[in-house]
Coordinates of C-alpha atoms in Angstrom, one line a residue:
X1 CA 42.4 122.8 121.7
X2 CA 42.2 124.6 124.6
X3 CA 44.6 124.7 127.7
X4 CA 45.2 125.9 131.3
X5 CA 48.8 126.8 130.1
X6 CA 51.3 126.0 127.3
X7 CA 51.6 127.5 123.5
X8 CA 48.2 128.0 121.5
X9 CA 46.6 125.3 120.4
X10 CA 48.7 122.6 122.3
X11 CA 46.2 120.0 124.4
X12 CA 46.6 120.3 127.7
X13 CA 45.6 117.4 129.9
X14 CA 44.1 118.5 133.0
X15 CA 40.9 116.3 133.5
X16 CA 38.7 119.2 132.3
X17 CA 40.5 119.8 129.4
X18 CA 38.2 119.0 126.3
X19 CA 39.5 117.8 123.4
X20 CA 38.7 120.1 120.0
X21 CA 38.5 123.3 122.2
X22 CA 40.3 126.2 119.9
X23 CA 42.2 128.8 121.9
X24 CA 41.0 132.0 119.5
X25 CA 39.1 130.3 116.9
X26 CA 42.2 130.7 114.5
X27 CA 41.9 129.0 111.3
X28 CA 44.7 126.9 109.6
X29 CA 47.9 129.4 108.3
X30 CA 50.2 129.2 105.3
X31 CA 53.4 131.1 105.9
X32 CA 55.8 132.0 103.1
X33 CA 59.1 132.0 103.7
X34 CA 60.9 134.0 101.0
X35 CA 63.2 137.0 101.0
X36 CA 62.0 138.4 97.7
X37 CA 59.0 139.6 95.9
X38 CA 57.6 136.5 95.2
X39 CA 56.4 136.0 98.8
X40 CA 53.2 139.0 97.8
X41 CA 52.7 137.8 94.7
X42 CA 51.6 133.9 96.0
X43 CA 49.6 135.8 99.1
X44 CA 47.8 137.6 96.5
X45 CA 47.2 134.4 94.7
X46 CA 45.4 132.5 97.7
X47 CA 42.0 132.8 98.1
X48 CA 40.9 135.4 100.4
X49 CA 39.2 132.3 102.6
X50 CA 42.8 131.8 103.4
X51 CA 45.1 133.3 106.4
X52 CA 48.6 134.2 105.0
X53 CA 51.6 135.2 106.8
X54 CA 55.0 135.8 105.3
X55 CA 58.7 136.4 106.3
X56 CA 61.7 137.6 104.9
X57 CA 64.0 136.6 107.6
X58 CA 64.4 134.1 110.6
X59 CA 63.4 136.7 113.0
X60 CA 60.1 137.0 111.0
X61 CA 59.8 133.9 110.8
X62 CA 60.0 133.6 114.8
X63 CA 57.1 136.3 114.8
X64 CA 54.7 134.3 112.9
X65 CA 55.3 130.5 113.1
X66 CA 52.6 128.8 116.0
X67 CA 50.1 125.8 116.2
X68 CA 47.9 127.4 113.5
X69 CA 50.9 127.6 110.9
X70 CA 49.1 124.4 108.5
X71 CA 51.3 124.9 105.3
X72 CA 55.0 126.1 104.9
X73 CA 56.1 127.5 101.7
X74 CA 59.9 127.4 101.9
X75 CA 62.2 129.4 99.2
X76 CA 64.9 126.8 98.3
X77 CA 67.0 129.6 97.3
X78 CA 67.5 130.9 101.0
X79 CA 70.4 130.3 102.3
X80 CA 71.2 126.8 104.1
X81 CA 71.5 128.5 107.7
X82 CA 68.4 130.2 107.2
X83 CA 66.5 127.2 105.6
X84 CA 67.7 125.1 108.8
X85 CA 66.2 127.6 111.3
X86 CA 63.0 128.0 109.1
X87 CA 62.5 123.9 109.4
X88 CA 63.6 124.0 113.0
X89 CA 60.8 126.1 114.1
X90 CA 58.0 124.5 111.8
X91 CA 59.4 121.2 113.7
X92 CA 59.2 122.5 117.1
X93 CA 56.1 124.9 117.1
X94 CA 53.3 123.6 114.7
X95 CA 51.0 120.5 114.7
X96 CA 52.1 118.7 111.6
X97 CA 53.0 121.7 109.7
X98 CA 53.2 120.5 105.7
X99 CA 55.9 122.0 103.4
X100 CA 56.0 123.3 100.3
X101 CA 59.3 123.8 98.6
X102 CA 59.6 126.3 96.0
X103 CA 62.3 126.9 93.6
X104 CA 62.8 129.0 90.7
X105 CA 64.7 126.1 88.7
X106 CA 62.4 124.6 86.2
X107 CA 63.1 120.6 87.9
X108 CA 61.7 119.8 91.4
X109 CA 64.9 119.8 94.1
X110 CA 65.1 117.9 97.1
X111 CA 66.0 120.1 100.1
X112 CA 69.4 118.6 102.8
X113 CA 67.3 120.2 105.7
X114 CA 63.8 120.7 104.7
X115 CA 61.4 117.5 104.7
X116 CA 59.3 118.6 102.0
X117 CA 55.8 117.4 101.3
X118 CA 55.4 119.0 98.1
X119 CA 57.1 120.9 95.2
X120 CA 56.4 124.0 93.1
X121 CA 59.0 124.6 90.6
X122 CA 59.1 127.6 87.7
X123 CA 56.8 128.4 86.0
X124 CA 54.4 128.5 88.7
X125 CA 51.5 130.4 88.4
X126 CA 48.2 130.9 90.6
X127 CA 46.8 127.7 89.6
X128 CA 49.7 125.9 90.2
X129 CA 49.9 127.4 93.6
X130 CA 46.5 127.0 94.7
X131 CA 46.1 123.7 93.5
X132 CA 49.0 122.5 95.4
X133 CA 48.3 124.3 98.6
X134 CA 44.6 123.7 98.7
X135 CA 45.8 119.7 98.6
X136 CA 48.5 120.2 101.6
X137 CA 46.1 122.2 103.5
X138 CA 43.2 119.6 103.1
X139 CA 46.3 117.0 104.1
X140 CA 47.0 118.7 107.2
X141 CA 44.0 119.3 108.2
X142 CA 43.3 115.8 107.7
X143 CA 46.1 114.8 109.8
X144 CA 44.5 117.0 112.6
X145 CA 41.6 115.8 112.9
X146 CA 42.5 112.3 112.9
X147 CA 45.0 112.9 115.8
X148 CA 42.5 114.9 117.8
X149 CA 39.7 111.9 116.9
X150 CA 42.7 109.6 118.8
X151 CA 42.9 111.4 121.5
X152 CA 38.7 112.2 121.9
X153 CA 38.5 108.2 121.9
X154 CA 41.2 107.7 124.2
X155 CA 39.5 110.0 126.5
X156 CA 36.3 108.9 125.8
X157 CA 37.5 105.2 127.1
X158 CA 39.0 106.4 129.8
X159 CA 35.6 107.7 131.1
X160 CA 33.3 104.3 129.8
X161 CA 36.4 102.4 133.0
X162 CA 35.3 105.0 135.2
X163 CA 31.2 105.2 135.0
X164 CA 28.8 102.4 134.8
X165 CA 26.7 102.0 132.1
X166 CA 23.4 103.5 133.9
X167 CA 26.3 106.7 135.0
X168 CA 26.9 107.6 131.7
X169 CA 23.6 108.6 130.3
X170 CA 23.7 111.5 133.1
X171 CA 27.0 112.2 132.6
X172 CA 27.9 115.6 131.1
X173 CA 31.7 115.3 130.2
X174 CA 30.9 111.7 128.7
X175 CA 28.2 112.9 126.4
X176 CA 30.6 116.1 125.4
X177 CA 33.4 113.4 124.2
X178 CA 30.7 111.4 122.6
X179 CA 29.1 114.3 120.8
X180 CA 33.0 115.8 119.7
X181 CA 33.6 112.1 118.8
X182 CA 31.1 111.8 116.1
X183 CA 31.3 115.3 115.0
X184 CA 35.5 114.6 114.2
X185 CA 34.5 111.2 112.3
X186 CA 32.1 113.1 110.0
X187 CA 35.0 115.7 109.6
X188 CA 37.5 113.4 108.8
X189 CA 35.0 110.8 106.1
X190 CA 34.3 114.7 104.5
X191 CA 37.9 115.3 103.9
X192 CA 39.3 111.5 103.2
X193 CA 36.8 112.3 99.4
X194 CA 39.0 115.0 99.2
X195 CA 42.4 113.0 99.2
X196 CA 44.1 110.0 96.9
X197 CA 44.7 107.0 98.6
X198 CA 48.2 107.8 98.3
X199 CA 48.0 110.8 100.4
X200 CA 46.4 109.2 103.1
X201 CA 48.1 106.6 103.6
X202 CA 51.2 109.7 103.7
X203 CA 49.1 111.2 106.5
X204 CA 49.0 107.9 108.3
X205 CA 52.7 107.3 108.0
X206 CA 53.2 110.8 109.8
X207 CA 50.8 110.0 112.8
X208 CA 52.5 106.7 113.0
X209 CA 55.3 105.4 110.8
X210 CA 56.3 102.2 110.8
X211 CA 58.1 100.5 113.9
X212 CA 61.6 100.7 111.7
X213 CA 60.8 104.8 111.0
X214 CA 61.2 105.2 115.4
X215 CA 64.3 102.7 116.0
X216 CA 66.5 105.6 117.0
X217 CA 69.5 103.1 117.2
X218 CA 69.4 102.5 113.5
X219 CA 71.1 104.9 111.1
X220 CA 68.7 106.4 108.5
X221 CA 70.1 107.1 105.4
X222 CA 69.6 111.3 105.4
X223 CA 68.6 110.8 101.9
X224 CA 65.2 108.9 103.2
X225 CA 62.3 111.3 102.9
X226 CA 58.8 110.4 103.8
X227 CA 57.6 109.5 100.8
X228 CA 60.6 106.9 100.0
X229 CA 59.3 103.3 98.9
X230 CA 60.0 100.3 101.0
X231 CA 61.9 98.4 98.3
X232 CA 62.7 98.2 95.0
X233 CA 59.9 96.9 92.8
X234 CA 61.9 95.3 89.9
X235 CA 64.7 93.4 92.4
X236 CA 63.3 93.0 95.3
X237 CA 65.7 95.1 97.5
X238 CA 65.0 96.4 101.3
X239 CA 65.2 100.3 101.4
X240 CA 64.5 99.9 104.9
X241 CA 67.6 100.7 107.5
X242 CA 70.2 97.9 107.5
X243 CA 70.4 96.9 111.7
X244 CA 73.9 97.3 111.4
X245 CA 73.3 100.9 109.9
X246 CA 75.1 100.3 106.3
X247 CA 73.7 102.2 103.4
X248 CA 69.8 100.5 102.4
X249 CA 70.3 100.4 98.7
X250 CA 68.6 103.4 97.1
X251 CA 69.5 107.1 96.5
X252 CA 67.5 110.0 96.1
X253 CA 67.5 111.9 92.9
X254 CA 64.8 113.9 93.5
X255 CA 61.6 115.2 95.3
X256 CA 59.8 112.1 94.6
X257 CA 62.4 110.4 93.0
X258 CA 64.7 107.2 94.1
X259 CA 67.0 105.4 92.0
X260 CA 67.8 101.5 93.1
X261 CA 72.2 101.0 93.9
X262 CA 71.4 97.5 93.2
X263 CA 69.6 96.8 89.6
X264 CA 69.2 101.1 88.8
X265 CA 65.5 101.2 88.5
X266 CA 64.1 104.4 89.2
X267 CA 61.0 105.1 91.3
X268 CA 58.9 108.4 91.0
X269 CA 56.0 108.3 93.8
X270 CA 55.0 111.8 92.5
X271 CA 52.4 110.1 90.3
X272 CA 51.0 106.5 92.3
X273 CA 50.0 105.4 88.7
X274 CA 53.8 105.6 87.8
X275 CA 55.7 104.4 90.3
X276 CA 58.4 102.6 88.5
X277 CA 59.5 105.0 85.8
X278 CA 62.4 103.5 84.1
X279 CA 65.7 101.4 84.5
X280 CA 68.9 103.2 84.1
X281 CA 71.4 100.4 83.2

């Protein structure tokens, strides 16, 4: 999306401004974060369709991280400090960057300062790896078109207040919008074949979580993740935040993985066919 001023890719919204307007035609990134040899050998495993970009430290990392960065891979074995910085910039500089955590323990981790999407744990070969960032990519880019076809129909609103009906048949910026419109909505019905239900409706909730997700008065649990349940299915119990910010009655035991402090069910949301997975008391 193009822009009088601002970072690449961010929208600007100057009146002439069109939405879906690339500033260099860049295609989606992945960027691998990892300080050992690891980082070649998973660029060498993407397909050659593919832009990758690696770093080896935070001041790489600086260098390379922008609005076409699509798909983080993230070492969990770099240090804390550096994991931090590494989640601070996909935060601050990418459209709705997803990350993939990679470890070279043999059980998925769950990551204190990385929000991970996804994760690849040993052995992971170039199946593994494509498979999972082929699905993250198609996610994000997902996720990118849907927020651009919000803000094309927005715009395109906007304009149907301003011109009469007979007005808009002559008018170019309208029939632009309406044109850009239709092209996103076949972009988006493409890729939602690609996905689960699952994963769009995880797409959905990072557009726009629920109204409890944005109370910023309420303490979140830092254990939450985006992919946490609502409740417990075998008692009943609210993960949501408690108003008076006390704990919400889970804990997280893994990537996908939530254990119930009330009746000890488990709940794995790696799999939606396997949601409950077992009780532990």
């Amino acid at each position: 999306m193009a822009t009088a001023s601002g970072p690449p890719g961010q929208t600007g919204t100057g009146e002439e401004t069109d939405v879906g307007q690339a500033d260099d035609g860049a295609g989606p990134t992945v960027a691998v974060f990892d300080g050992s040899t690891r980082a070649a050998l998973h660029r060498r495993w993407l397909p050659d369709t593919v832009r990758v970009v690696c770093a080896r430290s935070v001041g790489e990392a600086r260098e390379i991280v922008d609005r076409t960065t699509a798909v983080a891979l993230v070492r969990h074995e770099l240090s804390e400090p550096k994991r931090s910085a590494i989640a601070d910039l996909l935060d601050g500089r990418t459209n709705r960057a997803r990350t993939v955590l990679t470890t070279s323990g043999h059980e998925p981790v769950s990551d204190p300062v990385v929000d991970e999407d996804a994760c690849l744990c040993e052995p992971i070969d170039s199946e593994s790896l494509r498979q999972v960032v082929g699905r993250q990519l198609a996610m994000a880019s997902y996720g990118r078109l849907l927020a651009e076809y919000y803000e094309c129909t927005t715009r395109l609103s906007s304009r149907e207040v301003e011109l009469s009906a007979d007005e808009r048949d002559d008018d170019e910026r309208y029939r632009r919008l309406e044109s850009r419109r239709s092209d996103l909505a076949a972009g988006i019905k493409t890729l939602q074949k690609r996905l689960s239900a699952e994963e769009v409706r995880s797409v959905l909730f990072d557009i726009a979580p629920p109204e409890y997700e944005r109370v910023a008065a309420e303490r979140k649990p830092a254990t939450g993740g985006k992919y946490r349940p609502d409740g417990c299915r075998s008692c009943g119990r609210d993960w949501n935040v408690n108003p008076d910010g006390s704990p919400a009655g889970y804990r997280r035991l893994g990537a996908f993985v939530w254990e119930c402090t009330d009746c000890g069910t488990l709940h794995d949301r790696s799999d939606p066919a396997n949601q409950r997975i077992a009780r532990r008391r």
